[in-house]
Amino acid sequence: MRYLPVIDGLRAAAVVPVILFHADLAWCSGGFVGVDVFFVISGYLITSSILSQLDAGTFTLVDFYERRARRILPALLLVTVVSAPFAWALMLPHQFSDFCGSVLATLGFVSNVFFWQDSGYFARANELKPLLHTWSLAVEEQYYLVFPIALLAILRFARSWIVPAIAGIAVISFALSQWGALYAPTASFYLVHTRIWELLVGALVPLCFRQGVSVSRSTAEIASVSGLALIAVAVLSYHNVPYPGVYALAPVFGSVLIIVFAAPGTVVGSILASRILVALGLVSYSAYLWHQPLFAFARLSGFHDKNVGIFLALSVFAFIFAALTWKFVEQPFRNRQLVGRRFLVTSSSFAVLALGVVAIGGHLTSGYEQLYIATRLTPEEAGAYKLVASARTSTLLEDMVDDSRCNFWSRVIDEDFEERFRRCAAEHGTATVVLGDSHAMNMYNALAQARLTPFLVGVSGPGCRPKATQDCYYTAFDELLVRNAGRIGIIFYHQSGSYLIRDEQGRVDSGDAFKPRRSRSIDRSAIGQVGDYLNKLAGFAPVVWLGPFVEARANLSNFAGMAKEGFKLNPVAIKAFAELDAELERVHAKSRPRFGFLALGRVLGFSENSLLQGDCVMYRDADHLSRCGEGIVGAKLKPFLSAYVADAEAHKGPLVSSASPER
């Protein structure tokens, strides 16, 4: 198979956006589509190589898998080995335990499954996971495991059906991808069955164009420019789109147009075949491997906020490390004259064994927790660590209360949910519903622990606030209201207040808004959107907006500081949330909406010393309550909210509207 410089240029056009996306540059919000470009390139190259060797009579499966091992393993193992000591130095035990799990998954090429199970809103922050990016390698390896065997079987027994067969599988995979993007986005993003169509589209190129393609120069120019434009539009414009699904068509078919039509004489072909892009493309695999650990360890070192200079510099370092890795690791190991099969197997096995032993040990010992306490902390710091650790023993998703009767939570409203809802309504009358985002999950748990009512339903989910659509329940809840308005006594709406506060750069949910000497503003437009939605809900049932609780916004890993100065909430956050409460009360009084409002900040009365109450650290992270914190909050709120529930039960006015509450 002849070398095509354009392919290396296309690799560069794929890896650079991925790196800039992970550097969190706003103008590269769709940079993640570079992975889709890589998938198409891989499908194209692997199939082309197999077909060429079959034509020459030199193809064997053993040789195929050896070449894959030489291409992938040495650099991957090097990056993983180098990452391990930095992970130990910079991570807390629970983080290092997760890292050890990701190492094992990476070694087994199942990290896509690992990160699917461990990912989402409440997983350890994705940006702090050094090996997160290996999910795409796992997808490719799972593809490589099956595709050559399937291709050989089809060529032998149904050669004339090879294109329809592969195209049919690709269509099925695409359909699953589109369904998953809407209804199971995390699984659809990570798992092979919803990604394989992208590799198969690449595989169809050499199968359909074995003799190349003959078109006019103008047609080739238009097609290749269109391909580059499709990728560029996706890179620059995609933001919070349901993915992969139909949105992946742009980078996938943009890549196909470039591969097929970007001949050396075309404008796009000349650009991609330029020396600098070819050079970047040659080291793209190693650059992809290095960038995520560099970014993760920088953030673990304290660079959590958007620091363009730091992450652009780290991007440059990723390519420097990549060039060195390409020259001294990739190239030698791909040369069978320099590195024989025996040394490849021996060295790789040793690295895998060493990493495996360390990772298994970390997994079994909760990230070598006792060693961490003994060697890294003073007795006073160890005491602070144990208190904080007790608030982090599980995730919020794992802690959601379900009493097996009529106190239950769900972020999916389906037939099973509605059947249980109606059964409880028949037994207890009207329901008390807690609606909102992840903080509403906290609030539901708090009220369930306080036993506010025998029929308490949490309808809430990570990131789900009015106007949110992806993977949220609002449309289904609106429809539920139409069918069951008489079965709902009262709706308590609750959401994170940090999404109503903007920092000086206009970002919501930003740590900068809670730093001293930083300006901030209240997002009145977002408040209005919530108010509009709650007004429509109030046509179906009484609604009360429970204002946000104060978020800790404190460094819960500063054990030295907590041991010396005590457990403190961020005083800037306390002030910011008091300002937000005042604004929400002002807007509510001025607009006279159909729903009620209760300022939780005033009810709970949190002060700087409220982080630790007894032996309870009130928060599990910067903004979510711990399990014991929920218990304390629920006990304080119960008298106030019981009065609202009683008033709703005595309500005699019209509750039912004739239309669905549009958001």
XYZ file of C-alpha atoms in Angstrom:
663
model
C 0.000 0.000 0.000
C 1.552 3.302 -1.072
C 2.159 6.116 1.403
C -0.240 9.083 1.174
C 1.018 12.298 2.839
C -2.554 13.628 2.785
C -3.529 11.013 5.373
C -0.895 12.241 7.804
C -2.074 15.788 7.194
C -5.617 14.675 7.954
C -4.340 13.078 11.163
C -2.907 16.456 12.148
C -6.253 18.090 11.359
C -7.843 15.558 13.712
C -5.443 15.605 16.669
C -5.007 19.377 16.996
C -8.748 20.070 17.570
C -8.943 17.199 20.078
C -6.061 18.656 22.073
C -7.465 22.185 21.960
C -10.884 20.870 22.991
C -9.383 19.153 26.027
C -7.509 22.379 26.752
C -11.031 23.843 27.149
C -10.718 26.527 24.493
C -14.219 27.895 23.916
C -13.793 28.459 20.167
C -12.899 24.782 19.716
C -16.016 23.453 21.429
C -16.462 20.702 18.840
C -12.850 19.564 18.795
C -13.903 16.150 20.070
C -14.947 15.275 16.499
C -11.277 14.728 15.735
C -11.721 11.272 17.228
C -14.328 10.504 14.556
C -11.829 11.536 11.902
C -9.305 9.139 13.434
C -11.880 6.343 13.311
C -12.490 6.894 9.599
C -8.750 7.005 8.886
C -8.218 3.786 10.852
C -11.014 1.980 9.030
C -9.630 3.135 5.693
C -5.974 2.270 6.357
C -6.591 -1.112 7.987
C -8.861 -2.258 5.176
C -6.519 -0.934 2.483
C -3.586 -2.731 4.099
C -5.460 -6.026 4.394
C -6.677 -5.878 0.795
C -3.184 -5.059 -0.496
C -1.656 -7.968 1.398
C -4.408 -10.306 0.282
C -3.723 -9.330 -3.311
C -0.015 -10.038 -2.745
C -0.736 -13.293 -0.911
C 1.152 -12.148 2.207
C -1.662 -11.539 4.703
C -1.801 -13.537 7.962
C -3.734 -12.790 11.123
C -0.608 -13.280 13.255
C 1.242 -10.669 11.224
C -1.752 -8.306 11.381
C -2.002 -8.427 15.172
C 1.762 -8.144 15.581
C 1.764 -4.959 13.505
C -1.097 -3.581 15.602
C 0.829 -4.378 18.779
C 3.970 -2.691 17.455
C 1.947 0.373 16.495
C -0.062 0.757 19.686
C 1.548 -0.890 22.702
C 5.032 0.639 23.148
C 3.950 4.284 23.251
C 0.811 3.489 25.239
C 2.736 1.542 27.870
C 5.373 4.282 28.107
C 2.774 6.994 28.741
C 0.981 4.816 31.295
C 4.203 3.983 33.150
C 5.254 7.644 33.253
C 1.765 8.700 34.406
C 1.654 6.346 37.391
C 4.129 8.135 39.735
C 2.607 11.534 38.911
C -0.834 10.143 39.686
C 0.385 8.875 43.065
C 2.025 12.206 43.857
C -0.934 14.410 42.893
C -4.039 12.349 43.574
C -5.993 11.570 46.711
C -6.449 7.864 47.478
C -9.949 7.660 45.994
C -8.667 9.333 42.835
C -5.642 7.043 42.664
C -7.907 4.040 43.122
C -9.910 5.211 40.106
C -6.663 5.720 38.202
C -5.621 2.149 38.997
C -8.947 0.927 37.655
C -8.388 2.901 34.462
C -4.892 1.391 34.120
C -6.310 -2.131 34.294
C -9.025 -1.232 31.799
C -6.470 0.343 29.464
C -4.237 -2.733 29.596
C -7.239 -4.889 28.724
C -8.414 -2.488 25.984
C -11.783 -2.098 27.670
C -11.318 1.438 28.970
C -14.289 2.581 26.901
C -16.476 0.289 29.014
C -14.717 1.441 32.202
C -15.249 5.136 31.497
C -18.812 4.520 30.335
C -19.598 2.947 33.708
C -17.587 5.558 35.618
C -18.548 8.598 33.580
C -21.221 11.180 33.733
C -21.944 14.153 35.895
C -21.052 12.582 39.235
C -18.015 10.607 38.213
C -14.652 11.941 39.276
C -14.202 14.990 37.063
C -13.337 13.797 33.577
C -10.747 16.503 33.159
C -8.785 14.967 36.049
C -8.580 11.482 34.513
C -5.136 10.994 32.926
C -6.174 7.968 30.861
C -9.663 9.067 29.833
C -8.639 9.410 26.187
C -7.729 5.716 25.929
C -11.421 4.935 25.429
C -10.980 5.561 21.692
C -8.022 3.143 21.536
C -10.224 0.518 23.160
C -12.909 1.039 20.508
C -10.326 0.594 17.757
C -8.779 -2.494 19.342
C -12.184 -4.113 19.769
C -12.812 -3.380 16.105
C -9.426 -4.796 15.085
C -10.146 -7.967 17.025
C -13.211 -8.796 14.937
C -12.994 -6.977 11.614
C -10.138 -8.870 9.888
C -11.717 -12.218 10.698
C -15.139 -11.052 9.490
C -13.628 -9.558 6.335
C -11.814 -12.782 5.487
C -14.982 -14.813 6.084
C -17.091 -12.601 3.818
C -14.436 -12.559 1.101
C -14.283 -16.335 1.165
C -17.962 -17.233 1.375
C -19.868 -14.197 0.019
C -17.429 -11.982 -1.867
C -20.100 -10.334 -3.976
C -21.969 -9.324 -0.825
C -19.046 -7.688 0.938
C -20.033 -4.063 0.319
C -23.756 -4.553 1.105
C -22.873 -6.588 4.217
C -20.482 -3.988 5.639
C -22.771 -1.121 4.638
C -25.702 -2.883 6.320
C -23.780 -3.312 9.573
C -22.735 0.337 9.383
C -26.363 1.435 8.956
C -27.472 -0.630 11.954
C -24.634 0.778 14.051
C -25.530 4.313 12.949
C -29.180 3.771 13.893
C -28.097 2.561 17.341
C -25.792 5.567 17.567
C -28.589 8.012 16.824
C -30.979 6.338 19.277
C -28.279 6.250 21.922
C -27.324 9.891 21.387
C -30.880 10.827 22.358
C -31.659 8.281 25.062
C -28.357 6.849 26.336
C -25.729 9.458 25.402
C -22.894 8.255 27.632
C -23.111 4.684 26.377
C -23.501 5.861 22.800
C -20.410 8.014 23.077
C -18.108 5.342 24.504
C -19.223 1.922 23.306
C -18.098 0.132 20.169
C -21.511 -0.835 18.780
C -22.439 2.844 18.324
C -19.019 3.812 16.976
C -18.201 0.946 14.630
C -20.106 2.552 11.748
C -17.475 5.298 11.591
C -14.681 2.768 11.108
C -16.799 0.818 8.641
C -17.448 3.939 6.567
C -13.680 4.290 6.326
C -13.427 0.608 5.394
C -15.937 1.042 2.575
C -13.703 3.565 0.802
C -11.071 1.073 -0.427
C -13.753 -1.567 -0.966
C -15.753 0.746 -3.218
C -12.828 2.534 -4.881
C -10.219 -0.194 -5.391
C -9.154 1.423 -8.669
C -9.350 4.948 -7.348
C -11.822 7.564 -8.516
C -11.707 9.473 -11.782
C -13.334 12.902 -11.684
C -12.605 16.335 -13.087
C -10.235 18.671 -11.280
C -13.070 21.036 -10.381
C -15.159 18.201 -8.930
C -12.221 17.021 -6.833
C -11.605 20.567 -5.609
C -15.239 21.124 -4.644
C -15.543 17.728 -2.952
C -12.313 18.012 -0.950
C -13.011 21.609 0.132
C -16.507 20.520 1.164
C -14.989 17.731 3.215
C -12.636 20.089 5.033
C -15.496 22.532 5.582
C -17.687 19.829 7.133
C -14.964 18.991 9.647
C -14.228 22.665 10.359
C -17.896 23.521 10.945
C -18.214 20.641 13.403
C -15.031 21.650 15.248
C -16.044 25.296 15.551
C -19.802 25.046 16.120
C -20.699 21.846 17.963
C -21.527 22.452 21.612
C -23.633 20.199 23.820
C -25.104 18.399 20.822
C -26.483 14.841 21.132
C -23.520 12.814 19.973
C -22.496 10.821 17.986
C -25.646 10.151 15.897
C -26.464 12.443 13.001
C -24.056 15.110 14.174
C -21.167 12.713 13.541
C -22.071 12.554 9.852
C -20.279 15.842 9.187
C -16.774 14.823 10.387
C -17.185 11.251 9.134
C -18.223 12.087 5.577
C -15.986 15.139 5.560
C -13.089 12.743 6.164
C -14.301 10.435 3.384
C -14.478 13.320 0.891
C -10.909 14.303 1.750
C -9.567 10.749 1.534
C -11.248 10.127 -1.823
C -10.863 13.496 -3.546
C -7.938 15.412 -1.954
C -5.426 14.456 -4.622
C -1.916 15.971 -4.411
C -2.771 18.654 -6.965
C -5.879 19.951 -5.214
C -5.861 22.885 -2.788
C -6.851 20.706 0.185
C -4.435 17.980 -0.863
C -1.593 20.492 -1.064
C -2.436 21.950 2.348
C -2.680 18.595 4.070
C 0.478 17.340 2.380
C 2.469 20.342 3.619
C 5.547 19.542 5.658
C 4.303 20.916 8.963
C 0.952 19.086 8.844
C 2.582 15.839 7.727
C 5.100 16.174 10.560
C 2.301 16.752 13.082
C 0.375 13.837 11.615
C 3.341 11.482 11.934
C 3.503 12.119 15.696
C -0.273 12.449 16.142
C -0.687 9.126 17.943
C 1.899 9.959 20.585
C 0.604 13.536 20.849
C -2.850 12.138 21.499
C -1.431 9.863 24.202
C 0.552 12.594 25.985
C -1.852 15.508 26.004
C -4.501 14.196 28.392
C -2.072 13.178 31.188
C -0.330 16.560 30.885
C -3.637 18.419 31.156
C -4.954 16.223 33.975
C -1.832 16.564 36.101
C -1.756 20.328 35.530
C -5.328 20.567 36.783
C -4.551 18.321 39.728
C -1.693 20.711 40.527
C -4.107 23.612 40.829
C -4.727 24.872 37.295
C -8.458 24.126 37.393
C -9.648 27.282 35.730
C -9.351 28.288 32.131
C -5.737 29.397 31.786
C -5.158 29.657 28.060
C -1.428 30.257 28.326
C -0.760 27.223 30.515
C -2.721 24.798 28.387
C -1.418 26.097 25.083
C 2.107 25.630 26.457
C 1.207 22.115 27.561
C -0.139 21.450 24.065
C 3.250 22.377 22.657
C 4.933 20.094 25.197
C 2.602 17.278 24.140
C 3.979 17.543 20.609
C 7.566 17.780 21.852
C 7.109 14.617 23.918
C 5.337 13.068 20.946
C 8.241 13.772 18.619
C 10.674 12.173 21.067
C 8.372 9.184 21.554
C 7.926 8.764 17.805
C 11.689 8.807 17.205
C 12.884 6.710 20.142
C 9.918 4.404 20.824
C 7.453 4.204 17.937
C 9.941 3.980 15.092
C 12.296 1.410 16.655
C 9.461 -0.878 17.766
C 7.820 -0.753 14.341
C 11.096 -1.811 12.735
C 11.328 -5.606 12.934
C 15.021 -5.449 12.144
C 15.699 -3.387 15.265
C 13.141 -4.947 17.619
C 12.364 -8.596 17.145
C 9.136 -10.311 18.072
C 10.663 -11.886 21.189
C 11.822 -8.541 22.616
C 8.459 -6.969 21.762
C 6.593 -9.684 23.646
C 9.039 -9.749 26.575
C 9.222 -5.987 27.120
C 5.485 -5.488 26.692
C 4.679 -8.370 29.029
C 7.013 -6.995 31.692
C 5.460 -3.510 31.484
C 1.930 -4.932 31.564
C 2.784 -7.150 34.549
C 4.391 -4.317 36.521
C 1.529 -1.938 35.843
C -1.005 -4.649 36.569
C 0.496 -5.475 39.965
C 0.543 -1.798 40.991
C -2.967 -1.213 39.690
C -4.470 -4.291 41.328
C -2.817 -3.310 44.597
C -4.243 0.188 44.327
C -7.687 -1.153 43.549
C -7.662 -3.561 46.510
C -6.350 -0.982 48.996
C -8.560 1.977 48.041
C -5.660 3.718 46.352
C -3.080 2.661 48.975
C -5.051 4.747 51.443
C -3.238 3.629 54.596
C 0.139 4.235 52.969
C -1.032 7.700 51.946
C -2.141 8.514 55.493
C 1.052 7.133 57.052
C 3.525 8.793 54.695
C 1.847 11.994 53.524
C -0.174 13.318 56.480
C 0.447 14.449 60.046
C -1.855 13.002 62.736
C -3.926 16.209 62.658
C -4.162 16.136 58.877
C -5.068 12.447 59.001
C -8.000 13.309 61.253
C -9.211 15.912 58.759
C -8.712 13.453 55.898
C -10.825 10.774 57.584
C -13.688 13.199 58.186
C -13.680 14.328 54.551
C -13.283 10.751 53.322
C -16.372 9.722 55.267
C -18.376 12.186 53.143
C -16.992 10.650 49.938
C -17.584 6.964 50.519
C -20.082 6.854 47.656
C -21.454 9.015 44.873
C -24.736 10.872 44.994
C -26.196 8.537 42.391
C -25.364 5.589 44.648
C -26.962 7.345 47.639
C -30.388 8.084 46.171
C -33.113 7.091 48.649
C -35.753 4.532 47.714
C -37.815 3.127 50.574
C -39.298 0.414 48.307
C -42.680 2.005 48.892
C -43.629 5.529 47.857
C -40.496 7.566 48.492
C -38.586 7.091 45.239
C -36.421 8.980 42.764
C -35.923 8.732 39.027
C -34.390 10.700 36.200
C -36.401 8.675 33.672
C -40.178 8.838 33.434
C -41.350 5.649 31.775
C -44.198 3.165 32.108
C -42.717 1.571 35.241
C -42.366 4.993 36.865
C -45.930 5.990 36.079
C -47.340 2.666 37.216
C -45.604 3.028 40.576
C -46.674 6.671 40.761
C -50.345 5.827 40.239
C -50.214 2.906 42.642
C -48.848 5.211 45.358
C -51.442 7.860 44.502
C -54.188 5.302 45.041
C -52.698 4.489 48.454
C -51.643 7.931 49.703
C -53.481 10.534 47.655
C -51.410 13.318 46.138
C -47.648 13.277 45.657
C -45.014 15.766 46.724
C -42.605 16.132 43.809
C -39.030 17.441 43.998
C -38.024 18.688 40.543
C -34.708 20.001 39.238
C -31.032 19.205 38.730
C -28.396 17.403 40.809
C -29.039 19.737 43.741
C -32.681 18.671 43.576
C -31.369 15.123 43.974
C -29.715 16.348 47.185
C -32.982 18.013 48.194
C -35.082 14.922 47.503
C -32.714 12.842 49.634
C -32.855 15.429 52.424
C -36.664 15.393 52.504
C -36.842 11.607 52.162
C -34.493 11.176 55.132
C -36.644 13.646 57.084
C -39.777 11.625 56.152
C -41.545 14.744 54.921
C -44.446 12.798 53.383
C -45.258 9.136 52.748
C -45.533 9.924 49.008
C -42.415 11.795 47.944
C -41.128 11.580 44.374
C -37.814 12.912 43.119
C -37.839 13.812 39.424
C -34.384 15.212 38.904
C -31.144 14.581 37.082
C -27.616 15.858 36.588
C -27.568 19.166 34.746
C -31.327 19.168 34.212
C -32.656 22.702 34.461
C -35.409 24.364 32.374
C -34.395 24.666 28.719
C -32.113 21.628 29.043
C -33.006 18.858 26.617
C -30.252 16.265 26.277
C -30.776 13.271 28.530
C -33.299 15.181 30.673
C -36.846 14.419 31.691
C -38.718 17.726 31.275
C -40.819 16.807 28.246
C -41.813 13.497 29.848
C -42.626 15.280 33.125
C -44.792 17.823 31.322
C -46.738 14.963 29.760
C -46.990 13.225 33.135
C -48.543 16.378 34.572
C -51.235 16.430 31.892
C -52.201 12.842 32.700
C -51.814 13.057 36.492
C -52.329 16.672 37.564
C -54.884 15.700 40.175
C -52.438 13.230 41.701
C -49.748 15.857 42.422
C -50.215 17.894 45.584
C -47.205 20.195 45.316
C -44.024 20.609 43.284
C -40.823 21.814 44.947
C -38.413 23.092 42.313
C -34.726 23.326 43.242
C -31.504 23.872 41.327
C -27.860 24.812 41.761
C -27.426 28.522 42.338
C -24.012 28.598 40.676
C -25.801 28.321 37.317
C -27.487 31.642 38.066
C -24.199 33.407 38.844
C -21.719 34.470 36.159
C -18.042 35.206 36.701
C -16.275 38.212 35.208
C -15.866 36.324 31.917
C -19.578 35.510 31.761
C -19.265 31.821 32.688
C -21.733 30.067 34.973
C -20.752 27.373 37.484
C -17.285 28.885 37.604
C -14.916 28.757 40.552
C -13.734 32.245 39.618
C -17.067 33.700 40.772
C -16.224 32.596 44.316
C -12.678 33.930 44.518
C -11.747 37.064 46.466
C -11.439 40.278 44.478
C -13.221 38.799 41.455
C -16.365 40.379 40.067
C -19.540 38.416 39.408
C -23.065 39.061 38.218
C -26.463 37.425 38.559
C -27.928 35.899 35.406
C -31.369 37.503 35.363
C -32.179 35.930 32.011
C -31.755 32.433 33.466
C -33.898 33.417 36.456
C -36.575 34.576 34.039
C -36.464 31.287 32.135
C -36.974 29.322 35.338
C -39.778 31.652 36.395
C -41.567 31.296 33.069
C -41.471 27.526 33.300
C -42.636 27.416 36.914
C -45.524 29.755 36.103
C -46.733 27.225 33.530
C -46.318 24.344 35.979
C -48.414 26.286 38.467
C -51.415 25.812 36.185
C -51.291 22.117 37.087
C -50.300 22.066 40.758
C -48.990 24.416 43.460
C -45.298 25.154 42.875
C -42.643 26.451 45.256
C -39.154 27.386 44.143
C -36.784 26.402 46.909
C -33.887 28.808 46.517
C -30.345 27.459 46.266
C -28.406 26.332 49.305
C -24.972 27.828 49.900
C -22.293 25.833 48.079
C -19.076 25.003 49.914
C -16.733 26.132 47.126
C -13.878 25.172 49.469
C -10.809 23.028 48.869
C -11.776 19.787 50.587
C -8.306 18.393 49.857
C -6.503 21.029 51.918
C -6.096 18.800 54.948
C -3.237 20.901 56.314
C -5.404 24.003 56.220
C -8.369 22.240 57.826
C -6.158 20.773 60.546
C -4.705 24.200 61.324
C -7.602 26.600 60.782
C -10.663 24.371 61.028
C -13.293 23.412 58.453
C -14.491 26.552 56.687
C -16.992 27.325 53.955
C -15.813 29.792 51.342
C -16.835 33.222 52.728
C -17.074 34.664 49.207
C -19.573 31.930 48.305
C -21.657 32.727 51.385
C -21.825 36.365 50.300
C -22.553 35.479 46.674
C -25.459 33.204 47.576
C -26.877 35.803 49.977
C -26.864 38.272 47.065
C -28.559 35.679 44.860
C -31.235 35.000 47.493
C -31.941 38.724 47.748
C -32.244 39.057 43.978
C -34.547 36.032 43.714
C -36.778 37.433 46.466
C -36.813 40.846 44.765
C -37.760 39.371 41.380
C -40.419 37.176 42.970
C -42.004 40.073 44.846
C -41.927 42.359 41.814
C -43.262 39.915 39.230
C -45.967 38.387 41.477
C -45.719 34.940 39.842
C -48.136 32.065 40.334
C -45.551 30.069 42.308
C -44.096 30.544 45.765
C -40.467 31.125 46.741
C -38.524 30.130 49.860
C -34.975 31.395 50.394
C -33.145 28.363 51.761
C -30.096 30.457 52.583
C -32.080 32.302 55.235
C -33.749 29.133 56.547
C -30.538 27.118 56.807
C -28.448 30.016 58.073
C -25.103 28.598 56.979
C -22.055 30.516 58.183
C -18.349 30.145 57.495
C -18.160 27.541 60.265
C -20.984 25.371 58.885
C -18.784 23.034 56.832
C -18.343 20.674 59.785
C -21.320 20.000 62.055
C -20.436 17.478 64.729
C -18.617 14.735 62.861
C -20.438 15.497 59.624
C -18.653 17.205 56.748
C -21.679 18.788 55.105
C -20.473 18.501 51.498
C -19.133 15.631 49.416
C -17.527 18.028 46.906
C -17.462 21.726 46.062
C -21.234 22.052 45.737
C -23.137 18.835 46.590
C -24.263 17.899 50.068
C -22.957 14.723 51.693
C -25.321 12.025 52.931
C -25.103 13.255 56.533
C -25.372 16.847 55.256
C -28.641 15.943 53.585
C -29.914 14.590 56.895
C -29.111 17.845 58.693
C -30.647 19.981 55.949
C -33.777 17.815 55.808
C -34.357 18.139 59.550
C -34.080 21.934 59.360
C -36.395 22.227 56.357
C -39.121 19.806 57.420
C -41.150 22.267 59.569
C -41.197 24.872 56.790
C -42.000 22.500 53.950
C -44.593 20.564 55.936
C -46.574 23.806 56.096
C -46.412 24.149 52.310
C -47.569 20.544 51.870
C -50.479 21.093 54.263
C -51.508 24.282 52.467
C -51.397 22.467 49.119
C -53.598 19.668 50.431
C -56.122 22.280 51.546
C -55.929 24.134 48.235
C -59.352 24.526 46.641
C -58.501 26.530 43.512
C -58.190 25.179 39.951
C -55.070 23.081 39.466
C -55.561 21.657 36.002
C -54.710 23.416 32.772
C -55.754 22.240 29.352
C -52.307 22.428 27.757
C -48.906 20.957 28.368
C -46.495 23.246 30.253
C -44.053 24.202 27.531
C -40.613 25.181 28.746
